[in-house]
mmCIF file of C-alpha atoms in Angstrom:
data_model
loop_
_atom_site.group_PDB
_atom_site.id
_atom_site.type_symbol
_atom_site.label_atom_id
_atom_site.label_comp_id
_atom_site.label_asym_id
_atom_site.label_seq_id
_atom_site.Cartn_x
_atom_site.Cartn_y
_atom_site.Cartn_z
ATOM 1 C CA MET H 3 -40.711 -97.675 108.212
ATOM 2 C CA PRO H 4 -43.037 -100.141 109.966
ATOM 3 C CA GLU H 5 -45.741 -98.621 112.092
ATOM 4 C CA SER H 6 -45.909 -99.741 115.743
ATOM 5 C CA PHE H 7 -48.915 -100.545 117.708
ATOM 6 C CA CYS H 8 -49.531 -100.594 121.374
ATOM 7 C CA ARG H 9 -51.642 -103.519 122.587
ATOM 8 C CA PRO H 10 -54.171 -102.171 125.309
ATOM 9 C CA GLU H 11 -54.093 -103.522 128.703
ATOM 10 C CA PRO H 12 -56.421 -106.555 128.854
ATOM 11 C CA SER H 13 -58.580 -104.928 131.590
ATOM 12 C CA LEU H 14 -59.169 -102.001 129.353
ATOM 13 C CA ILE H 15 -60.491 -103.971 126.390
ATOM 14 C CA PRO H 16 -64.242 -103.231 125.834
ATOM 15 C CA ILE H 17 -66.470 -106.257 126.343
ATOM 16 C CA LYS H 18 -70.092 -106.726 125.552
ATOM 17 C CA PRO H 19 -72.233 -106.928 128.668
ATOM 18 C CA PRO H 20 -74.020 -110.145 129.254
ATOM 19 C CA GLN H 21 -77.841 -110.497 129.010
ATOM 20 C CA CYS H 22 -79.490 -111.233 132.292
ATOM 21 C CA PRO H 23 -80.328 -114.910 132.611
ATOM 22 C CA LYS H 24 -83.435 -114.172 134.637
ATOM 23 C CA CYS H 25 -85.161 -111.386 132.649
ATOM 24 C CA GLN H 26 -83.085 -111.077 129.511
ATOM 25 C CA GLY H 27 -82.291 -107.461 130.168
ATOM 26 C CA ARG H 28 -78.864 -105.934 129.541
ATOM 27 C CA MET H 29 -76.608 -106.103 132.520
ATOM 28 C CA MET H 30 -73.986 -103.332 133.342
ATOM 29 C CA LEU H 31 -70.536 -103.678 134.624
ATOM 30 C CA SER H 32 -70.581 -102.612 138.155
ATOM 31 C CA ARG H 33 -67.050 -103.252 139.512
ATOM 32 C CA ILE H 34 -63.955 -105.196 138.783
ATOM 33 C CA GLU H 35 -62.004 -107.044 141.445
ATOM 34 C CA HIS H 36 -58.394 -108.360 141.230
ATOM 35 C CA ASN H 37 -57.676 -111.807 142.937
ATOM 36 C CA PRO H 38 -54.245 -112.583 144.392
ATOM 37 C CA GLY H 39 -53.878 -115.329 141.885
ATOM 38 C CA GLY H 40 -53.774 -112.997 138.926
ATOM 39 C CA GLU H 41 -57.447 -113.427 137.843
ATOM 40 C CA VAL H 42 -59.917 -110.587 137.380
ATOM 41 C CA VAL H 43 -63.572 -110.829 138.505
ATOM 42 C CA ARG H 44 -65.953 -108.665 136.490
ATOM 43 C CA ILE H 45 -69.227 -108.050 138.401
ATOM 44 C CA PHE H 46 -72.437 -107.283 136.450
ATOM 45 C CA ASP H 47 -75.719 -106.022 137.822
ATOM 46 C CA CYS H 48 -79.115 -106.118 136.108
ATOM 47 C CA SER H 49 -80.968 -102.992 136.627
ATOM 48 C CA GLN H 50 -84.268 -104.442 135.874
ATOM 49 C CA CYS H 51 -84.345 -107.460 138.305
ATOM 50 C CA ALA H 52 -81.265 -106.831 140.492
ATOM 51 C CA TYR H 53 -79.573 -110.037 139.489
ATOM 52 C CA VAL H 54 -75.748 -110.270 140.096
ATOM 53 C CA GLN H 55 -73.479 -112.134 137.710
ATOM 54 C CA LYS H 56 -69.635 -112.584 138.363
ATOM 55 C CA LEU H 57 -67.414 -113.665 135.554
ATOM 56 C CA LEU H 58 -63.834 -114.909 136.290
ATOM 57 C CA ILE H 59 -61.337 -113.700 133.791
ATOM 58 C CA GLU H 60 -57.914 -115.532 133.581
ATOM 59 C CA TYR H 61 -55.215 -113.962 131.730
ATOM 60 C CA PRO H 62 -52.077 -115.631 130.303
ATOM 61 C CA ALA H 63 -48.946 -114.769 132.605
ATOM 62 C CA SER H 64 -47.602 -112.486 129.981
ATOM 63 C CA ALA H 65 -50.724 -110.433 129.712
ATOM 64 C CA ARG H 66 -51.767 -110.203 133.541
ATOM 65 C CA PRO H 67 -52.954 -106.573 134.499
ATOM 66 C CA ASP H 68 -50.650 -106.728 137.601
ATOM 67 C CA GLY H 69 -47.558 -107.616 135.472
ATOM 68 C CA ARG H 70 -46.744 -110.786 137.757
ATOM 69 C CA LEU H 71 -45.702 -113.806 136.317
ATOM 70 C CA ALA H 72 -47.048 -117.249 137.550
#
């Protein structure tokens, strides 16, 4: 009998935090914001120099965290 696998919600997939472009330190994910258009913004803060970086994540319609279709 085939084994079934559950695909995790895209917002729960672990990601490698980026390096700070100013001081090369490791940035930490501080918050996640959901935009009305279905995009997700991940906001990273550098604990060494206080630099803030925002990454826009666009999911395909079938994988959007809010379940909406475009």
